[in-house]
Short mmCIF file of C-alpha atoms in Angstrom, two decimals:
data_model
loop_
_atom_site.label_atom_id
_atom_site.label_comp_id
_atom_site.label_asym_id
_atom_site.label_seq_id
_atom_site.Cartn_x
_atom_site.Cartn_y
_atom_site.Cartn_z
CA UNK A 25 -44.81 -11.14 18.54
CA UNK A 26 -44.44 -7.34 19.42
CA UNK A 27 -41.92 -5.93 17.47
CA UNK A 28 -40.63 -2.56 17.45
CA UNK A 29 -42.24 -0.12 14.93
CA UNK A 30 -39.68 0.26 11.61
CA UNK A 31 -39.71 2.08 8.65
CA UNK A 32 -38.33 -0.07 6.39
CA UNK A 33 -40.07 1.15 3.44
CA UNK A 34 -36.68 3.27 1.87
CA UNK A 35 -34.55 1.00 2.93
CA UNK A 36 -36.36 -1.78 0.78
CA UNK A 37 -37.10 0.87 -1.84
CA UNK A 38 -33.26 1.28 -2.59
CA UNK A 39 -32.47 -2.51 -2.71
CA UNK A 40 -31.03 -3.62 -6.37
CA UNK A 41 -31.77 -7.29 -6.47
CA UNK A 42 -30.14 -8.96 -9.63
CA UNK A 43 -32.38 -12.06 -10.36
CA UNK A 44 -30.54 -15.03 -10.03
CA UNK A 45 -32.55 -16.81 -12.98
CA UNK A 46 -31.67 -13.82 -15.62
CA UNK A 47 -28.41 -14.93 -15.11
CA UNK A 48 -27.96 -18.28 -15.27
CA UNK A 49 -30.43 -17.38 -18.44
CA UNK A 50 -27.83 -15.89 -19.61
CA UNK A 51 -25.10 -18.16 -19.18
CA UNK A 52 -27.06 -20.83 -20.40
CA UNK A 53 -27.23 -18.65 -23.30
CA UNK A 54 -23.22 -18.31 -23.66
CA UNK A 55 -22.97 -22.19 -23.03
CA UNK A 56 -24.72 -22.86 -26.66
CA UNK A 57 -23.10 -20.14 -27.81
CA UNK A 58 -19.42 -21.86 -26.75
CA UNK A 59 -20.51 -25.08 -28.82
CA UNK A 60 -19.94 -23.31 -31.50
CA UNK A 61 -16.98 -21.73 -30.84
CA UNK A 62 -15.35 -24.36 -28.79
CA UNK A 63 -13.50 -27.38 -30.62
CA UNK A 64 -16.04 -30.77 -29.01
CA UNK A 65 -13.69 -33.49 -26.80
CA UNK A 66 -13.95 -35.96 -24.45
CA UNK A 67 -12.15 -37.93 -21.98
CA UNK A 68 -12.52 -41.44 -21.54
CA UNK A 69 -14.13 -42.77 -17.85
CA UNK A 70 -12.86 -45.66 -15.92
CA UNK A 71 -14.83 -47.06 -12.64
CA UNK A 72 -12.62 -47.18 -9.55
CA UNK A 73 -14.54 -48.30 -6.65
CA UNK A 74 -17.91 -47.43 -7.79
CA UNK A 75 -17.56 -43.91 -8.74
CA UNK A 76 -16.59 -43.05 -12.21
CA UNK A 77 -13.46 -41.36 -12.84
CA UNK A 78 -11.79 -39.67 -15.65
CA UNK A 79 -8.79 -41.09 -17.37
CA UNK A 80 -6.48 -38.09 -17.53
CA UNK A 81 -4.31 -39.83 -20.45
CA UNK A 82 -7.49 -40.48 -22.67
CA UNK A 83 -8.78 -36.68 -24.09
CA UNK A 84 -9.10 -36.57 -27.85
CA UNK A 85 -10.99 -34.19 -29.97
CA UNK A 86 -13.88 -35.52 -31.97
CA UNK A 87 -16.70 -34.23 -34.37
CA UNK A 88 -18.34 -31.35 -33.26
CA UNK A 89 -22.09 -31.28 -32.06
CA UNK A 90 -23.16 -27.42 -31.42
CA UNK A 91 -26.69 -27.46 -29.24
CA UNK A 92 -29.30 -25.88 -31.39
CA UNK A 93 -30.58 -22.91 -30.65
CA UNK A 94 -34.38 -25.23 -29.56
CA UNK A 95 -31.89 -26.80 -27.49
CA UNK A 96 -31.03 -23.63 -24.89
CA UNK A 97 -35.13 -23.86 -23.60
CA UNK A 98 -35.36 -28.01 -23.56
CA UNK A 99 -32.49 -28.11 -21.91
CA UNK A 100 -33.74 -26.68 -18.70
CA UNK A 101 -36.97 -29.07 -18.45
CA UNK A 102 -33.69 -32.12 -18.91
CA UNK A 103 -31.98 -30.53 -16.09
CA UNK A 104 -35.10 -30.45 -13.73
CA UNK A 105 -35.34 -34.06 -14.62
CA UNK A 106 -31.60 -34.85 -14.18
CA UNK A 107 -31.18 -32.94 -10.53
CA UNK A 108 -34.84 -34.22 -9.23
CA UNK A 109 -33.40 -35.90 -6.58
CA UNK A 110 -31.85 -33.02 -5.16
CA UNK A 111 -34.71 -30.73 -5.99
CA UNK A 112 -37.29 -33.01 -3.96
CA UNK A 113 -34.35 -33.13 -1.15
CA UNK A 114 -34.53 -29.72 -0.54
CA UNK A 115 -38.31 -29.26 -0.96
CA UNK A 116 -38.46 -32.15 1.89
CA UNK A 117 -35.67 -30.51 3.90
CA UNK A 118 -37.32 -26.64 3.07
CA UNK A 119 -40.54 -28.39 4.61
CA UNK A 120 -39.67 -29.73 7.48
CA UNK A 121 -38.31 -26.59 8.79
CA UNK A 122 -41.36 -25.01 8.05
CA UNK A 123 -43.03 -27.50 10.49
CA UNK A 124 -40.21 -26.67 12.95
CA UNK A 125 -41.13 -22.87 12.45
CA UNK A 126 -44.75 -23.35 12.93
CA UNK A 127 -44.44 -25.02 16.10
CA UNK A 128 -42.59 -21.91 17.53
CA UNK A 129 -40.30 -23.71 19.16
CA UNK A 130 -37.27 -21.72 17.43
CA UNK A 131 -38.59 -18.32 18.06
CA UNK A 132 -39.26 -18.97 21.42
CA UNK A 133 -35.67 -20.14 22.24
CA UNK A 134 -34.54 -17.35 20.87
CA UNK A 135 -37.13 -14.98 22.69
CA UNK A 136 -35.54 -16.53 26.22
CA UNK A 137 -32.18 -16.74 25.38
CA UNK A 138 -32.29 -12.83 24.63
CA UNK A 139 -33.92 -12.16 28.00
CA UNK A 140 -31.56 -14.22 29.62
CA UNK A 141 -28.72 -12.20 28.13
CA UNK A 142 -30.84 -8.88 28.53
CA UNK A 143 -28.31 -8.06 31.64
CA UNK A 144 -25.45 -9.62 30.60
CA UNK A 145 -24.10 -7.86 27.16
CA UNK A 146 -20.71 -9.44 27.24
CA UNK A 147 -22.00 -12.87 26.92
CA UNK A 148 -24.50 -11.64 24.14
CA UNK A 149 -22.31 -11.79 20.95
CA UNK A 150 -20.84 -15.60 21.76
CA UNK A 151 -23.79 -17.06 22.56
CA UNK A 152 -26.31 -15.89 19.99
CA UNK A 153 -23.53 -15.93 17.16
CA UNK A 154 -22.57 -19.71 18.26
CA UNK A 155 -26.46 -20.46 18.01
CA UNK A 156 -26.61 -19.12 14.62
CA UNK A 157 -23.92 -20.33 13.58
CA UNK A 158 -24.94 -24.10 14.41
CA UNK A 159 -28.29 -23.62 12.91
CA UNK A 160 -26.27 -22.41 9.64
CA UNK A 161 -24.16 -25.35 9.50
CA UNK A 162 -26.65 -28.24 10.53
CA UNK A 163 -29.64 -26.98 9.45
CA UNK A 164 -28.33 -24.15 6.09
CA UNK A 165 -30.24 -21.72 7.73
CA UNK A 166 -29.82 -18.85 5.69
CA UNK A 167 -33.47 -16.91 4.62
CA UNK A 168 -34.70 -18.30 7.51
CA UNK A 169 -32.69 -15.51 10.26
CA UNK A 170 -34.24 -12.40 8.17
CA UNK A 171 -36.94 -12.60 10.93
CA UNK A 172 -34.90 -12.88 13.62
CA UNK A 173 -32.70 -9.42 12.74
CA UNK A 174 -35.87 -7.53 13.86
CA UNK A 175 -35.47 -9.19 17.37
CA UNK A 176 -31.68 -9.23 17.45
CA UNK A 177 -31.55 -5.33 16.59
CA UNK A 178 -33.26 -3.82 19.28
CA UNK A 179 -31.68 -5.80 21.88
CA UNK A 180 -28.50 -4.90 20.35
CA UNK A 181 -29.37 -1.30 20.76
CA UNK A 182 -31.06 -1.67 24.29
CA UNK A 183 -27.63 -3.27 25.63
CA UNK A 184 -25.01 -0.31 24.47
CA UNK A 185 -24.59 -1.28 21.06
CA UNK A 186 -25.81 -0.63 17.83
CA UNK A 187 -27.59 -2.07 14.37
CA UNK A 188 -25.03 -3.56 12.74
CA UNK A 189 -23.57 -5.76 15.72
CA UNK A 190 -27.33 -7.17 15.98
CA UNK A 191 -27.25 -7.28 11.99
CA UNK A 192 -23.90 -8.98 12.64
CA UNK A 193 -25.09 -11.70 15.41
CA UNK A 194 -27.51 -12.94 12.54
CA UNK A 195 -26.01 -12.36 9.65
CA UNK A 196 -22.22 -13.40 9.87
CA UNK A 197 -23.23 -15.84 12.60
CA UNK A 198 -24.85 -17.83 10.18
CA UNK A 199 -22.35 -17.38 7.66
CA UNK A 200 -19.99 -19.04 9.52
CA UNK A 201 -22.08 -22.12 10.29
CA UNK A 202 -22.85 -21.90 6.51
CA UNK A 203 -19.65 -21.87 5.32
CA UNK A 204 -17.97 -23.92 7.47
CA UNK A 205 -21.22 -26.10 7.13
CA UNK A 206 -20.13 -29.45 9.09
CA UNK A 207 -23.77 -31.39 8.28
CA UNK A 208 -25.24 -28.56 5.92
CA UNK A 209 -27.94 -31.10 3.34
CA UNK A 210 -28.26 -27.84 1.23
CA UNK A 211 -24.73 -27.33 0.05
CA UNK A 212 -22.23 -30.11 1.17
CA UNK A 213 -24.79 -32.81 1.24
CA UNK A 214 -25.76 -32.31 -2.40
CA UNK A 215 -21.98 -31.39 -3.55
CA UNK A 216 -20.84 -34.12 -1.63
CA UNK A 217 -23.58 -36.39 -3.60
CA UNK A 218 -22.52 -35.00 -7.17
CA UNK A 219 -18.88 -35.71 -6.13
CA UNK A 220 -19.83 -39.12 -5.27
CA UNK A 221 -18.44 -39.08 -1.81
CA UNK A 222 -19.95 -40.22 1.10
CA UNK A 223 -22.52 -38.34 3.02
CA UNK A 224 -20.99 -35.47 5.26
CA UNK A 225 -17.85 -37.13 5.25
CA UNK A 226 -14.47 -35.88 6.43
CA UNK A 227 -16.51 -33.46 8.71
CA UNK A 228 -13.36 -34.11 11.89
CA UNK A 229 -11.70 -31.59 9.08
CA UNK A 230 -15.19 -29.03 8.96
CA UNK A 231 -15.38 -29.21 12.85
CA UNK A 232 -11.52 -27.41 12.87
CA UNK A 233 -12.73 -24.94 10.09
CA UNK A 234 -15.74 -23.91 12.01
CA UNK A 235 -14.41 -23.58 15.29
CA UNK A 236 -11.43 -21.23 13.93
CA UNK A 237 -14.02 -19.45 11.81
CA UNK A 238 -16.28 -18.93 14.70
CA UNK A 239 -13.23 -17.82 17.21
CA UNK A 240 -12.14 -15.11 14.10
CA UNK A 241 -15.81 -13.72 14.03
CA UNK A 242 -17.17 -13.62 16.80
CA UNK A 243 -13.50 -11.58 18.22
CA UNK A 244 -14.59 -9.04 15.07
CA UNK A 245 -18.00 -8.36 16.21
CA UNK A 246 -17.27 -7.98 19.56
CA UNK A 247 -14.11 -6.00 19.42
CA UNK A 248 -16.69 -3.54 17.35
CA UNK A 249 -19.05 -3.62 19.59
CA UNK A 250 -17.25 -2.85 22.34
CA UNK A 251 -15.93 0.34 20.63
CA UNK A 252 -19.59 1.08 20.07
CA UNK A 253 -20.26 0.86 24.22
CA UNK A 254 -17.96 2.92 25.03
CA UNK A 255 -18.26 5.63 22.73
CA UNK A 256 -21.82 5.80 20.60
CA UNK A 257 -20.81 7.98 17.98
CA UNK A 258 -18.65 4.82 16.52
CA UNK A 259 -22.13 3.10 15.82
CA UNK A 260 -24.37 2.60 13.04
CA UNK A 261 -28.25 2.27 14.65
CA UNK A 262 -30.20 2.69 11.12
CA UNK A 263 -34.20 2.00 11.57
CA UNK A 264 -33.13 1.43 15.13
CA UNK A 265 -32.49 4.66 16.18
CA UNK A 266 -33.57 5.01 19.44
CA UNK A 267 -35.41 2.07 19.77
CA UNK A 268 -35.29 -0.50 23.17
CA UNK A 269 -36.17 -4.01 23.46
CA UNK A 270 -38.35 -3.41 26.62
CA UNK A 271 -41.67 -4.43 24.44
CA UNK A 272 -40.26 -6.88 22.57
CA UNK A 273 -38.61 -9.00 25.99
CA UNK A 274 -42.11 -8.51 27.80
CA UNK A 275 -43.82 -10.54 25.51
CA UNK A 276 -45.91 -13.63 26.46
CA UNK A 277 -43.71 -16.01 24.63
CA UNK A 278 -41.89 -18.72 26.92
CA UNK A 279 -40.41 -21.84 25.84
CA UNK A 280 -42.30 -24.50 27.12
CA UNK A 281 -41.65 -28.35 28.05
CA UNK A 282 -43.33 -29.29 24.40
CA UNK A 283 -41.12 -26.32 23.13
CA UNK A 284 -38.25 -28.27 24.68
CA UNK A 285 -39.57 -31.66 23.82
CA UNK A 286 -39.09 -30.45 20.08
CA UNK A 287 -35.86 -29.37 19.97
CA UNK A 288 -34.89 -32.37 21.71
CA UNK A 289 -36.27 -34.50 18.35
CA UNK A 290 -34.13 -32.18 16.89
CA UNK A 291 -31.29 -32.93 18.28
CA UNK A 292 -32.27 -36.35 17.97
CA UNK A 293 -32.39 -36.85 14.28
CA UNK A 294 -29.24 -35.10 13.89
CA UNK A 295 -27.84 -38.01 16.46
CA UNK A 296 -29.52 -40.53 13.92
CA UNK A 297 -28.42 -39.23 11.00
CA UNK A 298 -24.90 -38.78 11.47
CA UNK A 299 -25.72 -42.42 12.49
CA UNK A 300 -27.32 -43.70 9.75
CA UNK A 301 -24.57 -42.16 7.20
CA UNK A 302 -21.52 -43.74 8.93
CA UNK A 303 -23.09 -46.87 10.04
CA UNK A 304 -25.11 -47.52 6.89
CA UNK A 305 -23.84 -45.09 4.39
CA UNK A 306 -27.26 -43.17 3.84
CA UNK A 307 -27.54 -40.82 1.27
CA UNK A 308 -30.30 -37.81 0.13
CA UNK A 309 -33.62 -40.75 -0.09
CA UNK A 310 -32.89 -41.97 3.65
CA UNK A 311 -31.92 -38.13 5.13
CA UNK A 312 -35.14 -37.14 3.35
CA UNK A 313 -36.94 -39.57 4.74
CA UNK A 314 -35.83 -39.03 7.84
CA UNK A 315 -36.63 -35.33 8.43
CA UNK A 316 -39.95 -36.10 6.72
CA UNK A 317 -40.59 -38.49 9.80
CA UNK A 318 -39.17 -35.86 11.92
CA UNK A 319 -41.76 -33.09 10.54
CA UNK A 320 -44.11 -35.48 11.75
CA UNK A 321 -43.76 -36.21 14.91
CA UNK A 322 -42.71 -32.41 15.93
CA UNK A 323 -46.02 -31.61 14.47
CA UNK A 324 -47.33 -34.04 16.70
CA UNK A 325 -45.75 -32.75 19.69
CA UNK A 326 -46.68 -29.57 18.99
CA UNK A 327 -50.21 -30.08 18.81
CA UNK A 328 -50.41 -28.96 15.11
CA UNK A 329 -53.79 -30.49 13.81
CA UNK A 330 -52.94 -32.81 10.31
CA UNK A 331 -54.08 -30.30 7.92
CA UNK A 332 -51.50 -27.40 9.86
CA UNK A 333 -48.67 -29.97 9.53
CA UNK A 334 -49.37 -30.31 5.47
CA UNK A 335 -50.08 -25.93 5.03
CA UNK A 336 -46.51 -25.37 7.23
CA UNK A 337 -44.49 -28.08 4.97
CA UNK A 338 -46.36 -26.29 2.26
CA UNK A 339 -45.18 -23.19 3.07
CA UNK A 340 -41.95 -24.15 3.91
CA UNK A 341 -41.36 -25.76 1.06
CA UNK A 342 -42.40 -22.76 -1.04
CA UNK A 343 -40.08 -21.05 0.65
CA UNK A 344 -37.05 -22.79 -0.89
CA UNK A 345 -39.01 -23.39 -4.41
CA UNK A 346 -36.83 -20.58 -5.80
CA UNK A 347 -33.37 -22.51 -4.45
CA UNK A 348 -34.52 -26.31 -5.97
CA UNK A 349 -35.39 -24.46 -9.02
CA UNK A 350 -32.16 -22.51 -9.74
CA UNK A 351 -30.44 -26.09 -9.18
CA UNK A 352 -32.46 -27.83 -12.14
CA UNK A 353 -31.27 -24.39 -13.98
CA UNK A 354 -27.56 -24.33 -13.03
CA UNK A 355 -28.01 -28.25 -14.27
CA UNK A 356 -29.44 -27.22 -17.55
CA UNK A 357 -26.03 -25.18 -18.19
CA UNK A 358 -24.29 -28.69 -17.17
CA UNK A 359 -26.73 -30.34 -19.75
CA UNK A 360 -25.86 -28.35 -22.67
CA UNK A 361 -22.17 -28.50 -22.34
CA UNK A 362 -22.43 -32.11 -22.36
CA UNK A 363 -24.55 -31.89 -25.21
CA UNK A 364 -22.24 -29.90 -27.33
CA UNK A 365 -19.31 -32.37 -26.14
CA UNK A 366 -17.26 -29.13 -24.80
CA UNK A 367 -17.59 -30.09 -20.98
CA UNK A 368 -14.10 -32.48 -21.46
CA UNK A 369 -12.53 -29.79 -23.61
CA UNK A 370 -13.05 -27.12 -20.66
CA UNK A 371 -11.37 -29.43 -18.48
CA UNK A 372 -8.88 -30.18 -20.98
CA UNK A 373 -7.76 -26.74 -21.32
CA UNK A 374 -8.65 -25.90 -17.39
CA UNK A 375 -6.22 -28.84 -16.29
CA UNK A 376 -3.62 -27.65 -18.40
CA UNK A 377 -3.68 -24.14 -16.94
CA UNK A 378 -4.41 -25.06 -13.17
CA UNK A 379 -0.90 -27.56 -13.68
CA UNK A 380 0.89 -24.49 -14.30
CA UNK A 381 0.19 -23.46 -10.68
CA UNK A 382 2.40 -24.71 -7.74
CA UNK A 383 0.78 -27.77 -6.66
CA UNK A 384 0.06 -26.63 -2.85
CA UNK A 385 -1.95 -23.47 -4.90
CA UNK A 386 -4.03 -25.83 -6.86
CA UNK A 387 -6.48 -25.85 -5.18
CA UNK A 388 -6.22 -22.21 -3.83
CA UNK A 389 -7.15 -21.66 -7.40
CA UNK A 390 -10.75 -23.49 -7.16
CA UNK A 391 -11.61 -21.46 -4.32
CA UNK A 392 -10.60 -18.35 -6.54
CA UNK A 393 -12.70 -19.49 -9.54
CA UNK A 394 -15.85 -20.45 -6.83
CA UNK A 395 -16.02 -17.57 -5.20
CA UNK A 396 -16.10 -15.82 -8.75
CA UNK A 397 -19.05 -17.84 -9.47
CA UNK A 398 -20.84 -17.20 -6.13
CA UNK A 399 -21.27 -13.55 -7.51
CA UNK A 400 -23.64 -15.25 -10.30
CA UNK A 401 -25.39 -18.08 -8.72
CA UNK A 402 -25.50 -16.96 -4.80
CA UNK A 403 -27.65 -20.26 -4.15
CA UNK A 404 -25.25 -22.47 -2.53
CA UNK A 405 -27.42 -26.07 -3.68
CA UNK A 406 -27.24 -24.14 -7.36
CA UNK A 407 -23.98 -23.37 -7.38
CA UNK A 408 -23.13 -26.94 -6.62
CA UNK A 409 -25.43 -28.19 -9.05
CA UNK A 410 -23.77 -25.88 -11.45
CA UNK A 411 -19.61 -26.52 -10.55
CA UNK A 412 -19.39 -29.87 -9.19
CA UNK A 413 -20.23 -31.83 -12.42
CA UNK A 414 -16.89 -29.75 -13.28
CA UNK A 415 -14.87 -29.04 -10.35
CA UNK A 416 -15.01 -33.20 -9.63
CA UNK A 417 -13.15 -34.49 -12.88
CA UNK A 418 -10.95 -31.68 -12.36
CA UNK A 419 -10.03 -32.80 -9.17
CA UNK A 420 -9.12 -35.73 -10.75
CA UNK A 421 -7.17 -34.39 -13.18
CA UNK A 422 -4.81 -32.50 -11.03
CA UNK A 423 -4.54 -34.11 -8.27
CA UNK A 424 -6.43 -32.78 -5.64
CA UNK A 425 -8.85 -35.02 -3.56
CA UNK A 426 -12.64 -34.46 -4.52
CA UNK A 427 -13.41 -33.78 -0.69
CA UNK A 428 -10.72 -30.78 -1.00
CA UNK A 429 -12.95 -29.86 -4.16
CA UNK A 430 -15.94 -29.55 -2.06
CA UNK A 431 -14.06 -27.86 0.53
CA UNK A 432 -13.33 -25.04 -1.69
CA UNK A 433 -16.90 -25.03 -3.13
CA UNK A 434 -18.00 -24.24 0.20
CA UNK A 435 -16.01 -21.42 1.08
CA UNK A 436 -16.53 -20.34 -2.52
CA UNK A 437 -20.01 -20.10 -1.71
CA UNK A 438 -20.30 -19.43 1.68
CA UNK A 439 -18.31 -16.67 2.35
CA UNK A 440 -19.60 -13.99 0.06
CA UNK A 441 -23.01 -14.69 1.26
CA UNK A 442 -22.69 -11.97 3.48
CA UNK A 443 -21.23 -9.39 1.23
CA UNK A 444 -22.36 -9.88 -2.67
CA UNK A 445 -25.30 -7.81 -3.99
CA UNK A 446 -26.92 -10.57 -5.50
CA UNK A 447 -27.30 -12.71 -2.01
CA UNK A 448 -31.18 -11.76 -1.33
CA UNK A 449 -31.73 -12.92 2.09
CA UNK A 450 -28.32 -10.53 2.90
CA UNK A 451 -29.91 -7.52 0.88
CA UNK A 452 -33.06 -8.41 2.62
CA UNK A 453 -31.28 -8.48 5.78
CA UNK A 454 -29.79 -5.09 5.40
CA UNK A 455 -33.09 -3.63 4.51
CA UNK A 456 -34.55 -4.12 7.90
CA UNK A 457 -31.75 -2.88 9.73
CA UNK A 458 -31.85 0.21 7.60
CA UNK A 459 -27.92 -0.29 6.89
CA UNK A 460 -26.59 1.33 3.52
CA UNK A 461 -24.65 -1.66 1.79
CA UNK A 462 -21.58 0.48 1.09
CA UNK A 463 -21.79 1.18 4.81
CA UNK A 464 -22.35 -2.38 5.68
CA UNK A 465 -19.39 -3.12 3.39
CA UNK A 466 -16.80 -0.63 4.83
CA UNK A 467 -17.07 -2.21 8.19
CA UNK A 468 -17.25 -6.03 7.31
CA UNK A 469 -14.97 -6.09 4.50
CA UNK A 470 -11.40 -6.26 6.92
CA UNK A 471 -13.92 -9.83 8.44
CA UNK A 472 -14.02 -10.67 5.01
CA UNK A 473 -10.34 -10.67 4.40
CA UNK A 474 -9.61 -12.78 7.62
CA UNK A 475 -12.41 -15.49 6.40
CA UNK A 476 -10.96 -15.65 3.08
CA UNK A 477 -7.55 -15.87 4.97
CA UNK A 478 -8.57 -18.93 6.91
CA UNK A 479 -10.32 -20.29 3.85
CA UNK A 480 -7.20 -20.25 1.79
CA UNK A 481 -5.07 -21.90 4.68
CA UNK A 482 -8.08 -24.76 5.54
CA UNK A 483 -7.59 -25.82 1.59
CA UNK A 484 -3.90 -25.65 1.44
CA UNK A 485 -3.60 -27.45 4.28
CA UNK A 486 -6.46 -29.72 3.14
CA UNK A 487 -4.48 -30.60 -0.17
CA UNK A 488 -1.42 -31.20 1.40
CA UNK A 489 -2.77 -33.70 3.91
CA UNK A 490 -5.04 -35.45 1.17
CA UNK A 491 -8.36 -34.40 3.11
CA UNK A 492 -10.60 -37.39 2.02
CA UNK A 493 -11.40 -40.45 1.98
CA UNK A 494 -10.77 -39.16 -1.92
#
């Protein structure tokens, strides 16, 4: 595809990226440090309906078991083999869309919906934002947009605005279909799975969230770039200086009838699936299985010969090695706290302090404590690999339903994608545009403050109407 020339090479230059591995490293390093320091408990477990629950009235304190120091490195290779499942889930998942991308049907939607919208700016920010924001929330698209910034940008620029409302389309568009993330496998399918509730349930509730989230955003980014129309010197236009999307719209790429024959699969599976997990209560083996068939037959479709359909699942597999790795990680942490028998006694003492909050706070104060933890792990399957082996007893213990858990998990996570340091696909993001992050930060943060407004309301609201089915 022609894209328009950028120097990008600064821009990258200045970007700070805090390895997400050093630090869970690290904390794995102050979790067999803490079974030493912290007296070992447990809590007795009692089955109710299948999924294993913890007895609030049965914590005692019992000999303690401190990890050995051995214990910090073998407990990662235990965690890879405890969190497989999920790991190979989002391999299969990771691949599929790389079948998807090879195809070209995505890029070539895009490509004609921005040359349909090339004369009609006002209709711009809506559309592209909603179709980001359903690929975020169906599909966890998340790395995957970085490519589409460059295309965003200049047609941003070429229709009155600037770099940051194309950054924004992109960026924050998939944020909110991330966060809100009504069929999302990556986050609430596997923290749905470690909370033992069923697959993409109570997503009537997710629907609301992401249609008020959406409505919020999209009047932010266009009440900024309207201000940008009608006066310039209010924008931000970075590597884009300049810069028109004349080349980039003349390009040879259509979307064809197989083009559209693909997406329709799409659409498709997402029809089955949704079927398949109501109907027949499918979990991460049968969704894996079915997008594996469904990298199939779009490779099919799209004419890709056999060995192109195995080097694009390759490669998009590889491209979320780094996510299914930080989950067996953030499991290790899990794995050693067990170990030392202090996983009970944090949820002793955690209970105890989140029962001194008014009840309709409770579980205002998991969000708190995710999005805290967001800043360390920003991969949303790790993070839930990391908290919901905690957050779920917790739930339990002070009454507040284990879908609510998730719920907060989610906005925990999915909100500061778009603002923390340590998010890479964000950094990468803003490295393209050429956008300073302290710039990029001065105009999103009053966004930020209305998401996280929402996002407390959705789980107060969520606790007080028992958001479930538990």
């Amino acid at each position: 595809m022609a894209q328009p020339e950028m120097n990008t090479k600064p821009s990258l230059s200045k970007v700070k990226e805090i390895n997400v591995f050093v630090l869970l490293f690290a904390v794995l390093a102050i979790a067999v440090v803490l079974t030493y320091l912290i007296p070992a408990g447990e809590y007795g477990r009692v089955d109710v309906n299948g999924r294993s629950v913890v007895d609030p009235q049965s914590f005692q304190f019992i000999e303690s078991s401190p990890v050995k120091p051995l214990g910090l490195v073998n407990s990662v290779h235990t965690g890879m083999e405890e969190a497989a499942g999920i790991i190979f889930f989002v391999l299969i998942i990771g691949g599929t869309f790389g079948i998807l991308t090879a195809t070209g049907a995505i890029e070539a939607l895009i490509v004609t919906l921005s040359r349909k919208l090339q004369n009609q700016e006002k209709w711009l920010i809506p559309i592209m934002m909603f179709f980001f924001a359903m690929g975020g929330s169906l599909m966890g698209m998340a790395e995957e947009t970085i490519p589409y910034i460059a295309i965003m940008i200049p047609l941003a620029v070429a229709l009155g605005f600037d770099a940051i409302t194309g950054a924004a389309i992109v960026l924050v568009g998939a944020s909110v279909g991330f966060t809100s993330a009504i069929m999302n496998p990556f986050t609430v399918g596997v923290a749905q799975g470690i909370a033992e509730l069923p697959t993409f349930s109570g997503a009537a509730y997710r629907i609301a969230v992401f249609a008020v989230m959406y409505i919020v955003s999209v009047g932010f980014v266009y009440r900024y770039a309207m201000k940008v129309k009608k006066d310039r010197s209010h924008g931000f236009f970075g590597n884009f200086e300049g810069k028109d999307a004349s080349e980039l719209l003349r390009g040879d790429i259509v979307l064809t009838t197989r083009h559209k024959w693909i997406l329709g699969c799409f659409v498709v599976n997402f029809v089955v699936l949704a079927f398949g997990v109501i109907k027949y209560g499918w979990y991460i083996t049968e969704i894996a299985g079915l997008f594996l068939l469904l990298g199939i037959v779009i490779g099919l479709i799209g004419k890709l010969s056999s060995n192109t359909i195995v080097e694009s699942f390759m490669k998009g597999a590889s491209g979320v090695i780094a996510g299914a790795l930080v989950i067996g990680v953030a499991r290790a942490v899990v794995v050693v706290l067990n170990e030392g028998h202090i996983l009970d006694t944090i949820l002793y003492y955690a209970a105890a302090l989140i029962n001194e909050i008014p009840a309709t706070l409770t579980a205002f104060g998991m969000l708190v404590l995710q999005t805290i933890i967001s800043f360390i792990v920003p991969s949303g399957s790790g993070m839930a690999a990391l908290t919901m082996p905690i957050m779920t007893p917790l739930a339990d213990l002070v009454g507040v339903t284990r879908q609510t858990a998730v719920l907060a998990y989610q906005f925990g996570d999915g909100i500061s994608n778009i603002f923390i340091p340590t998010s890479g696909y964000f950094m990468a993001g803003l490295a393209i545009a050429g956008i300073p992050w302290m710039r990029w930060m001065k105009w999103i943060l009053p966004l930020i403050l209305l998401q996280y407004g929402v996002a407390i309301a959705a789980v107060v609201v969520a606790q007080l109407i028992g958001y479930g089915p538990f």
